[in-house]
Amino acid sequence: MVDVAFQPNRVAGAKSARKRSSLKTALKRKSTAAFLMTLPLILLITILVLYPAIYSLHLATLNKSMQRFIGLGNFEFLFKRDTFWLVVKQSCIFAITAVVFKALIGFIVAHFVHNIPAKGQRKWRGMLLVPWVIPPAMSTLAWLWLFDPSYSAFNYTLSFFGIGPIPWTGDANWARFSVILVNIWYGAPFFMIMYLASLKSVPDQLYEAAAIDGANWWQRIWYVTLPMMRNIIAITTLFSLIVTFANFDIVRILTAGGPLDHTHIFATWAFRIGIEGSDIPLGASVSLFMVPILAVAAIFILRDVNKRGNEA
Amino acid sequence: MADVTLRKVIKRYDEVEAVRGIDLDIADKEFVVLVGPSGCGKSTTLRMIAGLEDITDGDIIIGGDVVNDVPPKDRDIAMVFQNYALYPHMTVAENMSFGLRLKRYPKAEIKSRVTEAARMLDITDLIDRKPKQLSGGQRQRVAMGRAIVRNPKVFLFDEPLSNLDAKLRVQMRIEIKKVHQKVRTTTVYVTHDQVEAMTLADRVVVMNHGRIEQIGTPNDLYHKPATRFVAGFIGSPAMNFVPCRLEEVGGRLNIRLTDRIAFPLPAARAARYQNVARNEKLILGIRPEHITEAKQHTEPGVETFDVVLDVTEPMGMETLIYFMLEGIEVCGRVNPNAGARDGAPLRLAVDLNNMHLLNESTGVVL
């Protein structure tokens, strides 16, 4: 400090040197580097997620011709329509039923695959993943043929047992069943692979300890497997709930919301109103309803996961 | 409380025979340690007693009942695993009481048993914690507590101390011994650590390549090993093995180690080895503590010889010395004041009263 006070010229020199080096140190700082490295992703999310989300909020406040601001007018209109409440009900039935069965089937199949000797396991794992790997738009087209009213392969087979013909996509309840069935077929492999990974991470010795402690097969699943898998089950369920709730392609291709709107869910109905019905603001309002419902589910499930943390 | 008997037990995995016909009688309240190098079949044997592995052939009898096809839960045994295998989502109390809860014991009884076991193991304060919040030694105690509350016929320990650091291992070893003195349950304990085996066991079973090499008390195994494997496995530093042969000089039996070094055998030993063929290839087995610095006065059976030391290891209480005999490294233990230094010559004494003579080809102690 003392020699700086006696040599004012040196201070200026030091200042400019510090300026140059401050950029260097800023780059060296871990947080800066981390920010720069995540910047591409942040930009991507801003452009593809944040902007559309805010834009849809903006859209939802406009009138049909998108000329006038009407505040919550679109929502008021929706609340008065029976179809809207039908869609809410159907979306919930669709998502919850499908997720429950996907989780159940995934859990059971994962157990079967887990018990296959390691040699043959890869083959089975690969085959069982096929439904999840095929683009759903394509596989749903195949299902559409299987369900076709005039040459359904299912009805043909069932006719040998004196059953049918069943109006797979023609009757409201059967159509709901079909849509959910295809969704389960498509989504169960995802649960299977997640549960299988989680099953493999449970140490064998825990099962051995439980076997010696006197637990039977069912008690081992209830007291060891399920508690050890709770976090994975919660996260997988949440993830699947979001994806299933926001499903579009399967319903769109299989029934297009019919018959008489009885299989519409939020995404397909928003598409019907917004794009096909050329009322984009109303369609945006419909799609926004998915947010609060999913947010509540996410908060509950993630709070549970956080609370328990990693117990291992 | 029960005795455990193994009759010609064999375990075969596809091509490999892990356990090749084991006969073992474990008395009620006895503490038996199975010891051997990794892959010797000791853990497999224990797991077969537990029922976690099927037996390929033979019989396992616990408390008079053949349990070959009885599942683990009905064998009334308790096991402590190497990595403790505590249920991570349960508290210490829940972990310990799990077996009792499954068997639907009355709540009061469960509570009193858990409290009693926790007190015995000094983990009363930890009873509401999860395993994650415990240290390795504490987890080990909980795993033992889980076994104790069940009050089973047999305790099985599968290398329970391997995951602990050296200091804790010694402490827990004493703890296990104390627990056994209190509960007196028949115990089968598997370890690869011969010190654990020697310190804990009433009887030690030394296994190698799926067979039992020798069964005996720790002292028996140390002083009267039956084979070269047991002689080399028990004791640290290990027993020295030096090729040798017997020769008769003037009516006395000598043991010749090198062209330069030969010792007359003590009378008792000479009588014992009288019938061994003179040209047979033999091995002298001698423990390091029987190779010491030469003393002033001579004792019968103690012979002296001169060597140049390679390496010395001062341990404080003693100094380990290493020297070469015909290309074979030999270890001795001398007094720290004996003047042993790296590269220095030293006059040593070998106590032939404690020697072992082995057949080189069969490895059998003669």
Short mmCIF file of N, CA, C and O in Angstrom, two decimals, chain A residues 212-213, chain B residues 1-2 28-29 62 73-80 95-101 103 105 109-110 112-114 116-117 120-121 143-156 179-180 182-187:
data_model
loop_
_atom_site.label_atom_id
_atom_site.label_comp_id
_atom_site.label_asym_id
_atom_site.label_seq_id
_atom_site.Cartn_x
_atom_site.Cartn_y
_atom_site.Cartn_z
N ILE A 212 -34.15 -65.24 6.01
CA ILE A 212 -33.75 -65.84 7.29
C ILE A 212 -34.61 -65.30 8.43
O ILE A 212 -34.96 -66.01 9.36
N ASP A 213 -35.02 -64.02 8.32
CA ASP A 213 -35.89 -63.44 9.34
C ASP A 213 -37.28 -64.05 9.31
O ASP A 213 -38.09 -63.76 10.20
N MET B 1 -30.73 -73.23 20.73
CA MET B 1 -29.63 -74.10 21.17
C MET B 1 -29.73 -75.44 20.49
O MET B 1 -30.73 -76.14 20.64
N ALA B 2 -28.72 -75.78 19.74
CA ALA B 2 -28.77 -77.06 19.03
C ALA B 2 -27.39 -77.39 18.50
O ALA B 2 -26.56 -76.50 18.34
N ASP B 28 -23.49 -78.45 20.70
CA ASP B 28 -24.34 -77.39 21.23
C ASP B 28 -23.47 -76.37 22.00
O ASP B 28 -22.56 -76.75 22.72
N LYS B 29 -23.75 -75.10 21.79
CA LYS B 29 -23.07 -73.99 22.48
C LYS B 29 -21.63 -73.78 22.03
O LYS B 29 -20.91 -72.95 22.57
N ILE B 62 -29.69 -80.00 11.85
CA ILE B 62 -29.68 -78.98 12.91
C ILE B 62 -30.61 -79.46 14.02
O ILE B 62 -31.80 -79.70 13.78
N LYS B 73 -36.30 -69.76 6.50
CA LYS B 73 -37.14 -69.17 7.55
C LYS B 73 -37.60 -70.21 8.58
O LYS B 73 -37.97 -69.85 9.68
N ASP B 74 -37.57 -71.49 8.17
CA ASP B 74 -38.03 -72.52 9.11
C ASP B 74 -36.88 -73.26 9.79
O ASP B 74 -37.09 -74.25 10.47
N ARG B 75 -35.65 -72.78 9.57
CA ARG B 75 -34.51 -73.48 10.19
C ARG B 75 -34.17 -72.94 11.57
O ARG B 75 -33.32 -73.48 12.26
N ASP B 76 -34.81 -71.83 11.94
CA ASP B 76 -34.55 -71.19 13.22
C ASP B 76 -33.07 -70.86 13.41
O ASP B 76 -32.42 -71.28 14.36
N ILE B 77 -32.56 -70.11 12.44
CA ILE B 77 -31.18 -69.67 12.50
C ILE B 77 -31.17 -68.15 12.36
O ILE B 77 -32.15 -67.58 11.92
N ALA B 78 -30.07 -67.51 12.72
CA ALA B 78 -29.93 -66.08 12.47
C ALA B 78 -28.56 -65.86 11.85
O ALA B 78 -27.62 -66.57 12.17
N MET B 79 -28.50 -64.90 10.94
CA MET B 79 -27.23 -64.71 10.22
C MET B 79 -26.82 -63.25 10.26
O MET B 79 -27.66 -62.36 10.14
N VAL B 80 -25.52 -63.03 10.40
CA VAL B 80 -24.96 -61.68 10.31
C VAL B 80 -24.12 -61.62 9.05
O VAL B 80 -23.22 -62.43 8.86
N ASN B 95 -35.52 -52.80 12.53
CA ASN B 95 -34.62 -53.80 11.96
C ASN B 95 -34.48 -55.00 12.87
O ASN B 95 -34.54 -56.14 12.44
N MET B 96 -34.29 -54.70 14.16
CA MET B 96 -34.05 -55.79 15.11
C MET B 96 -35.30 -56.62 15.33
O MET B 96 -35.23 -57.83 15.54
N SER B 97 -36.46 -55.96 15.26
CA SER B 97 -37.69 -56.68 15.61
C SER B 97 -38.37 -57.29 14.40
O SER B 97 -39.40 -57.96 14.54
N PHE B 98 -37.82 -57.09 13.21
CA PHE B 98 -38.50 -57.52 11.98
C PHE B 98 -38.90 -58.99 12.01
O PHE B 98 -40.05 -59.36 11.75
N GLY B 99 -37.94 -59.84 12.38
CA GLY B 99 -38.22 -61.27 12.42
C GLY B 99 -39.31 -61.63 13.42
O GLY B 99 -40.19 -62.44 13.13
N LEU B 100 -39.28 -60.97 14.57
CA LEU B 100 -40.28 -61.25 15.60
C LEU B 100 -41.66 -60.77 15.16
O LEU B 100 -42.67 -61.43 15.39
N ARG B 101 -41.67 -59.59 14.47
CA ARG B 101 -42.96 -59.06 14.01
C ARG B 101 -43.57 -59.99 12.97
O ARG B 101 -44.78 -60.21 12.95
N LYS B 103 -43.25 -63.10 12.86
CA LYS B 103 -43.76 -64.29 13.55
C LYS B 103 -44.88 -63.94 14.52
O LYS B 103 -45.32 -64.79 15.28
N TYR B 105 -45.11 -62.10 17.28
CA TYR B 105 -44.90 -62.12 18.73
C TYR B 105 -45.71 -60.99 19.36
O TYR B 105 -45.95 -59.97 18.73
N GLU B 109 -43.48 -58.43 24.40
CA GLU B 109 -42.35 -59.37 24.32
C GLU B 109 -41.29 -58.84 23.34
O GLU B 109 -40.10 -58.85 23.64
N ILE B 110 -41.74 -58.35 22.18
CA ILE B 110 -40.81 -57.79 21.19
C ILE B 110 -40.02 -56.65 21.83
O ILE B 110 -38.79 -56.59 21.74
N SER B 112 -39.41 -55.95 24.98
CA SER B 112 -38.47 -56.32 26.03
C SER B 112 -37.24 -57.00 25.43
O SER B 112 -36.10 -56.76 25.86
N ARG B 113 -37.44 -57.82 24.37
CA ARG B 113 -36.29 -58.47 23.75
C ARG B 113 -35.37 -57.48 23.06
O ARG B 113 -34.15 -57.57 23.16
N VAL B 114 -35.98 -56.51 22.36
CA VAL B 114 -35.17 -55.51 21.66
C VAL B 114 -34.40 -54.67 22.68
O VAL B 114 -33.20 -54.41 22.51
N GLU B 116 -33.50 -55.48 25.66
CA GLU B 116 -32.46 -56.30 26.27
C GLU B 116 -31.24 -56.43 25.35
O GLU B 116 -30.10 -56.23 25.77
N ALA B 117 -31.50 -56.72 24.07
CA ALA B 117 -30.40 -56.88 23.12
C ALA B 117 -29.66 -55.56 22.92
O ALA B 117 -28.43 -55.52 22.85
N MET B 120 -27.43 -55.00 25.80
CA MET B 120 -26.27 -55.89 25.76
C MET B 120 -25.22 -55.36 24.77
O MET B 120 -24.02 -55.47 25.00
N LEU B 121 -25.69 -54.77 23.68
CA LEU B 121 -24.76 -54.32 22.62
C LEU B 121 -24.45 -52.84 22.74
O LEU B 121 -23.73 -52.28 21.90
N ALA B 143 -26.74 -55.37 13.42
CA ALA B 143 -26.88 -56.65 12.72
C ALA B 143 -26.80 -57.80 13.72
O ALA B 143 -27.54 -58.78 13.61
N MET B 144 -25.93 -57.66 14.71
CA MET B 144 -25.84 -58.71 15.73
C MET B 144 -27.08 -58.70 16.61
O MET B 144 -27.59 -59.76 16.99
N GLY B 145 -27.57 -57.50 16.90
CA GLY B 145 -28.79 -57.38 17.71
C GLY B 145 -29.96 -58.06 17.03
O GLY B 145 -30.75 -58.75 17.68
N ARG B 146 -30.04 -57.90 15.71
CA ARG B 146 -31.11 -58.52 14.95
C ARG B 146 -31.05 -60.04 15.10
O ARG B 146 -32.07 -60.71 15.15
N ALA B 147 -29.82 -60.57 15.18
CA ALA B 147 -29.67 -62.01 15.35
C ALA B 147 -30.02 -62.43 16.78
O ALA B 147 -30.71 -63.42 17.00
N ILE B 148 -29.61 -61.62 17.76
CA ILE B 148 -29.78 -62.01 19.17
C ILE B 148 -31.26 -62.03 19.56
O ILE B 148 -31.71 -62.97 20.21
N VAL B 149 -32.05 -61.01 19.12
CA VAL B 149 -33.44 -60.94 19.57
C VAL B 149 -34.23 -62.17 19.12
O VAL B 149 -35.21 -62.54 19.75
N ARG B 150 -33.81 -62.76 18.05
CA ARG B 150 -34.55 -63.93 17.54
C ARG B 150 -34.36 -65.14 18.45
O ARG B 150 -35.14 -66.07 18.41
N ASN B 151 -33.31 -65.13 19.26
CA ASN B 151 -32.97 -66.27 20.11
C ASN B 151 -33.01 -67.58 19.34
O ASN B 151 -33.75 -68.51 19.67
N PRO B 152 -32.20 -67.68 18.26
CA PRO B 152 -32.30 -68.83 17.36
C PRO B 152 -31.51 -70.02 17.87
O PRO B 152 -30.81 -69.93 18.88
N LYS B 153 -31.63 -71.14 17.14
CA LYS B 153 -30.85 -72.32 17.50
C LYS B 153 -29.38 -72.10 17.19
O LYS B 153 -28.50 -72.60 17.89
N VAL B 154 -29.10 -71.42 16.08
CA VAL B 154 -27.73 -71.27 15.62
C VAL B 154 -27.49 -69.84 15.12
O VAL B 154 -28.34 -69.27 14.44
N PHE B 155 -26.34 -69.28 15.45
CA PHE B 155 -25.88 -68.02 14.88
C PHE B 155 -24.94 -68.32 13.72
O PHE B 155 -24.03 -69.15 13.87
N LEU B 156 -25.12 -67.64 12.61
CA LEU B 156 -24.17 -67.79 11.50
C LEU B 156 -23.57 -66.41 11.22
O LEU B 156 -24.29 -65.43 11.05
N VAL B 179 -20.54 -61.51 23.70
CA VAL B 179 -21.93 -61.87 23.43
C VAL B 179 -22.10 -63.37 23.48
O VAL B 179 -23.04 -63.89 24.07
N HIS B 180 -21.14 -64.10 22.91
CA HIS B 180 -21.26 -65.56 22.91
C HIS B 180 -21.17 -66.11 24.33
O HIS B 180 -21.85 -67.07 24.67
N LYS B 182 -22.30 -64.69 26.87
CA LYS B 182 -23.58 -64.42 27.55
C LYS B 182 -24.68 -65.32 27.03
O LYS B 182 -25.43 -65.90 27.81
N VAL B 183 -24.84 -65.39 25.70
CA VAL B 183 -26.02 -66.09 25.18
C VAL B 183 -25.76 -67.57 24.91
O VAL B 183 -26.71 -68.35 24.82
N ARG B 184 -24.51 -67.97 24.79
CA ARG B 184 -24.15 -69.39 24.61
C ARG B 184 -24.92 -70.08 23.49
O ARG B 184 -25.38 -71.21 23.65
N THR B 185 -25.12 -69.39 22.37
CA THR B 185 -25.79 -70.03 21.24
C THR B 185 -24.74 -70.66 20.34
O THR B 185 -23.67 -70.09 20.14
N THR B 186 -25.04 -71.83 19.81
CA THR B 186 -24.15 -72.48 18.86
C THR B 186 -23.82 -71.50 17.74
O THR B 186 -24.73 -70.89 17.17
N THR B 187 -22.55 -71.33 17.43
CA THR B 187 -22.16 -70.31 16.47
C THR B 187 -21.24 -70.88 15.40
O THR B 187 -20.29 -71.60 15.72
#
